[in-house]
Every structure is written in structure tokens, then in C-alpha cells.
Amino acid sequence: MKIIRILIALLTFFSVAAIAAELPVEIIPKPEGVKHGGGDFVFSQKTKIIAPSAVEARLADSLNELLQRNYGFKLRTTVDVEAKNAIRLTIIGLPPMAGNALESYHLRTDPKQLTLSGTESGVFYGLQSLMQLMPVTIKGKVTIPSVEIVDAPRFAYRGMHLDVGRHFMPMSFVKKYIDLMSQYKFNYFHWHLTEDQGWRIEI
């Protein structure tokens, strides 16, 4: 009887573990391809950002801005490509006329590090996906399941419209609106500034 109970407990444990490993990746918009791996990447305030070039350092600053805004801390940036427990940013070039691939990215997590590669625009959008993988609040360490995401936009033009010609919006709202657009990977901002009702910028 005791052996049966142990077997049931083991089966329950492994079933729950298998389900947890295959939980869907909740990213908006839905990525083109997602594969689950084994193990977890443990993220904390001690995690470093590997950014060897000036472009990668600029993207590291973008990540730190997001972390500061959402969680109240920043990570240390390093050029040491051998650093452990790190987020590694890598810019890759694409041939001209590559279409929507110009905004593509490849995000991969494993127990040792998180790697994010792509074009400059692609890595920026990959950072938005990374933020969506993280919980709303952070207390100490965060466990991100091992996953591989390959993504590129389906449409080259992804825009949103804001009409301040008829309805005045303060600058703080406009900035927040653009931040939310970038979070969901919109790439064109159509700003309706004026018509016969008025011009909404003091010039």
C-alpha cells in the first residue's frame, strides 16, 4: 500500500512538472515560433548585461530603463563575453531588402545565460518580449523557464493613430502612448496634430 502511494505521488509530481514546462509563452503579439527547453534561467539584480559594442550598450541602456521603470533597479553592463548569469545582446547584420526580417530577433534562455540576437530594431523588440516573460513584481530572484523564441513581424507597417487636433492630450500622455506602442511592437506613430479646430503645439 505504501509503495502504491509513493508511485502515485511520483506520477503526480512528474505530471505537474511536465505541464509547467509546457506552459504557453504569453507574449503579445504571439511570437512566430516557440520551443521549450530544460532548466531555468535565474534572474536577479546580480545578473549582468553583456554588451560589447556601442549599439549593444545603447540597447542595454534601453533594457535598464525598462527595469528601472517597472522594478526600480538597473543591471551592470559588461563587455566580458564569458560572464556568467548574464543577458547577452548580439547585433547581427542582414542583407539589404530583407523585408520584415529587419525587425526579427532570436531569444534563448538556459540555466547559464539569456541570449538575445537580431538586428538593432529586432533586439529592441526582443527586449519587449523579455519584459513580458517576467512577472509584474519582483522580490529577489525571478525564474524564467528555458525557452527559445524566434520572431519577426507579420506586417511591415504596424501603426497607431492619436488625434490631438480635436482632443488635447498632455505631453506626458503622448510619451506614455508611444511607450505602450513600442511595448507591443508597433513601429509607426500617426500623430493627428491639426485641422480647422486648431493647432495643438505652441509654435
Coordinates of C-alpha atoms in Angstrom, one line a residue:
M1 CA 0.0 0.0 0.0
K2 CA 2.8 2.4 0.9
I3 CA 4.6 1.6 -2.4
I4 CA 1.4 2.5 -4.3
R5 CA 1.1 5.8 -2.5
I6 CA 4.7 6.6 -3.4
L7 CA 4.2 5.7 -7.0
I8 CA 1.1 8.0 -7.2
A9 CA 3.0 10.8 -5.6
L10 CA 5.8 10.5 -8.1
L11 CA 3.5 10.3 -11.0
T12 CA 1.7 13.5 -9.8
F13 CA 5.0 15.3 -9.3
F14 CA 6.3 14.5 -12.8
S15 CA 2.9 15.3 -14.4
V16 CA 2.9 18.7 -12.8
A17 CA 6.5 19.3 -13.8
A18 CA 5.8 18.3 -17.4
I19 CA 2.7 20.6 -17.5
A20 CA 4.7 23.5 -16.0
A21 CA 7.5 23.0 -18.6
E22 CA 5.0 23.3 -21.4
L23 CA 3.0 26.3 -20.2
P24 CA 2.3 28.6 -23.1
V25 CA 4.5 31.7 -23.5
E26 CA 2.2 34.6 -23.1
I27 CA 3.7 37.3 -25.3
I28 CA 1.7 39.9 -27.3
P29 CA 1.8 39.8 -30.3
K30 CA 2.2 36.0 -30.4
P31 CA 5.7 35.0 -31.5
E32 CA 6.3 33.2 -34.8
G33 CA 8.0 30.2 -33.1
V34 CA 8.4 29.0 -29.5
K35 CA 10.3 25.9 -28.2
H36 CA 10.6 24.9 -24.6
G37 CA 13.8 23.6 -23.2
G38 CA 15.1 22.1 -19.9
G39 CA 16.0 24.0 -16.7
D40 CA 15.5 27.7 -15.8
F41 CA 17.4 31.0 -16.1
V42 CA 17.5 32.6 -12.7
F43 CA 17.3 36.4 -13.0
S44 CA 18.3 38.8 -10.2
Q45 CA 19.8 42.2 -9.5
K46 CA 23.2 40.4 -9.7
T47 CA 22.6 39.5 -13.4
K48 CA 24.8 41.3 -15.8
I49 CA 24.2 42.6 -19.4
I50 CA 26.9 41.6 -21.9
A51 CA 27.1 44.4 -24.5
P52 CA 30.5 44.5 -26.3
S53 CA 29.7 47.2 -28.9
A54 CA 28.3 50.8 -28.7
V55 CA 25.0 49.7 -30.3
E56 CA 24.6 46.9 -27.9
A57 CA 25.4 49.2 -25.0
R58 CA 22.7 51.5 -26.2
L59 CA 20.2 48.6 -26.1
A60 CA 21.4 47.7 -22.7
D61 CA 20.5 51.2 -21.6
S62 CA 17.0 50.6 -23.0
L63 CA 16.7 47.4 -21.0
N64 CA 17.9 49.2 -17.8
E65 CA 15.3 52.0 -18.4
L66 CA 12.6 49.3 -18.6
L67 CA 13.9 47.6 -15.5
Q68 CA 14.1 50.9 -13.6
R69 CA 10.6 51.9 -14.6
N70 CA 9.0 48.6 -13.8
Y71 CA 11.1 47.2 -10.9
G72 CA 13.1 50.0 -9.5
F73 CA 16.7 48.7 -10.3
K74 CA 19.3 48.5 -13.0
L75 CA 21.8 45.9 -14.0
R76 CA 25.6 46.3 -14.5
T77 CA 26.8 46.3 -18.1
T78 CA 30.0 44.4 -19.1
V79 CA 32.0 43.7 -22.2
D80 CA 33.1 40.3 -20.8
V81 CA 31.5 37.8 -23.2
E82 CA 32.4 35.0 -20.7
A83 CA 30.3 36.4 -17.8
K84 CA 28.0 34.0 -16.1
N85 CA 24.4 34.6 -15.2
A86 CA 24.1 37.3 -17.9
I87 CA 21.9 38.6 -20.6
R88 CA 23.9 38.7 -23.8
L89 CA 22.9 41.1 -26.5
T90 CA 24.2 40.5 -30.0
I91 CA 23.6 42.6 -33.1
I92 CA 23.7 40.7 -36.4
G93 CA 23.5 42.2 -39.9
L94 CA 21.1 41.2 -42.6
P95 CA 21.3 41.6 -46.4
P96 CA 19.5 44.6 -47.9
M97 CA 15.9 44.1 -48.9
A98 CA 15.4 41.5 -46.1
G99 CA 11.8 42.6 -45.7
N100 CA 10.3 42.1 -42.2
A101 CA 13.4 40.2 -41.1
L102 CA 14.9 43.7 -40.5
E103 CA 12.9 43.6 -37.2
S104 CA 13.5 39.9 -36.4
Y105 CA 15.1 38.6 -33.2
H106 CA 16.1 35.3 -31.6
L107 CA 15.7 35.0 -27.8
R108 CA 17.0 31.9 -25.9
T109 CA 17.2 31.2 -22.2
D110 CA 19.1 28.3 -20.5
P111 CA 20.4 27.8 -16.9
K112 CA 23.6 29.7 -17.7
Q113 CA 22.5 32.8 -19.6
L114 CA 19.9 34.5 -21.7
T115 CA 20.9 35.4 -25.2
L116 CA 19.1 37.9 -27.5
S117 CA 20.3 38.4 -31.0
G118 CA 19.0 40.1 -34.1
T119 CA 19.1 43.5 -35.9
E120 CA 19.1 46.6 -33.7
S121 CA 15.3 47.0 -34.1
G122 CA 14.8 43.3 -33.6
V123 CA 16.8 43.2 -30.4
F124 CA 14.8 46.2 -29.1
Y125 CA 11.5 44.3 -29.8
G126 CA 13.1 41.2 -28.2
L127 CA 13.6 43.2 -25.0
Q128 CA 9.9 44.0 -25.0
S129 CA 9.2 40.2 -25.2
L130 CA 11.7 39.6 -22.4
M131 CA 9.8 42.1 -20.2
Q132 CA 6.6 40.2 -20.9
L133 CA 8.3 36.9 -19.8
M134 CA 8.9 38.5 -16.4
P135 CA 6.3 38.8 -13.6
V136 CA 4.6 42.0 -12.7
T137 CA 6.5 42.4 -9.5
I138 CA 10.0 41.1 -8.5
K139 CA 11.1 40.1 -5.0
G140 CA 14.6 38.9 -5.0
K141 CA 15.2 36.3 -7.8
V142 CA 13.0 35.5 -10.8
T143 CA 12.9 32.1 -12.5
I144 CA 12.5 32.3 -16.3
P145 CA 11.8 28.9 -17.9
S146 CA 14.2 27.8 -20.6
V147 CA 12.6 28.8 -23.9
E148 CA 13.7 29.6 -27.4
I149 CA 11.7 32.3 -29.3
V150 CA 12.2 33.1 -33.0
D151 CA 10.1 36.0 -34.1
A152 CA 9.6 38.5 -36.9
P153 CA 6.7 40.8 -37.6
R154 CA 4.0 39.6 -39.9
F155 CA 3.3 43.1 -41.2
A156 CA 6.0 45.7 -42.1
Y157 CA 3.7 48.6 -41.2
R158 CA 2.2 48.4 -37.7
G159 CA 0.8 51.8 -36.7
M160 CA -1.5 53.5 -34.3
H161 CA -3.2 56.9 -34.5
L162 CA -3.5 59.7 -31.9
D163 CA -5.8 62.6 -32.6
V164 CA -4.9 65.7 -30.6
G165 CA -6.5 68.1 -33.2
R166 CA -9.9 67.8 -31.6
H167 CA -9.0 66.3 -28.2
F168 CA -6.0 67.9 -26.4
M169 CA -3.6 65.4 -24.8
P170 CA -0.8 66.4 -22.4
M171 CA 2.8 65.6 -23.4
S172 CA 3.1 63.0 -20.6
F173 CA 0.2 61.1 -22.1
V174 CA 1.7 61.2 -25.6
K175 CA 5.0 59.8 -24.2
K176 CA 3.2 57.0 -22.4
Y177 CA 1.2 56.2 -25.5
I178 CA 4.4 55.8 -27.5
D179 CA 6.0 53.7 -24.8
L180 CA 3.0 51.4 -24.9
M181 CA 3.2 51.2 -28.7
S182 CA 6.8 50.1 -28.5
Q183 CA 5.9 47.6 -25.8
Y184 CA 3.6 45.8 -28.2
K185 CA 5.9 46.3 -31.2
F186 CA 4.1 49.0 -33.2
N187 CA 6.5 50.8 -35.4
Y188 CA 4.6 53.8 -36.8
F189 CA 3.0 56.7 -34.8
H190 CA 0.4 58.7 -36.8
W191 CA 0.0 62.0 -34.9
H192 CA -3.0 64.0 -36.0
L193 CA -1.9 67.4 -34.9
T194 CA -4.1 70.0 -36.6
E195 CA -7.2 70.9 -38.6
D196 CA -9.7 73.7 -38.7
Q197 CA -10.5 73.4 -35.0
G198 CA -6.9 74.3 -34.0
W199 CA -3.2 73.6 -33.8
R200 CA -2.2 71.9 -30.6
I201 CA 1.5 72.7 -30.4
E202 CA 2.7 76.1 -29.2
I203 CA 4.8 77.4 -32.1

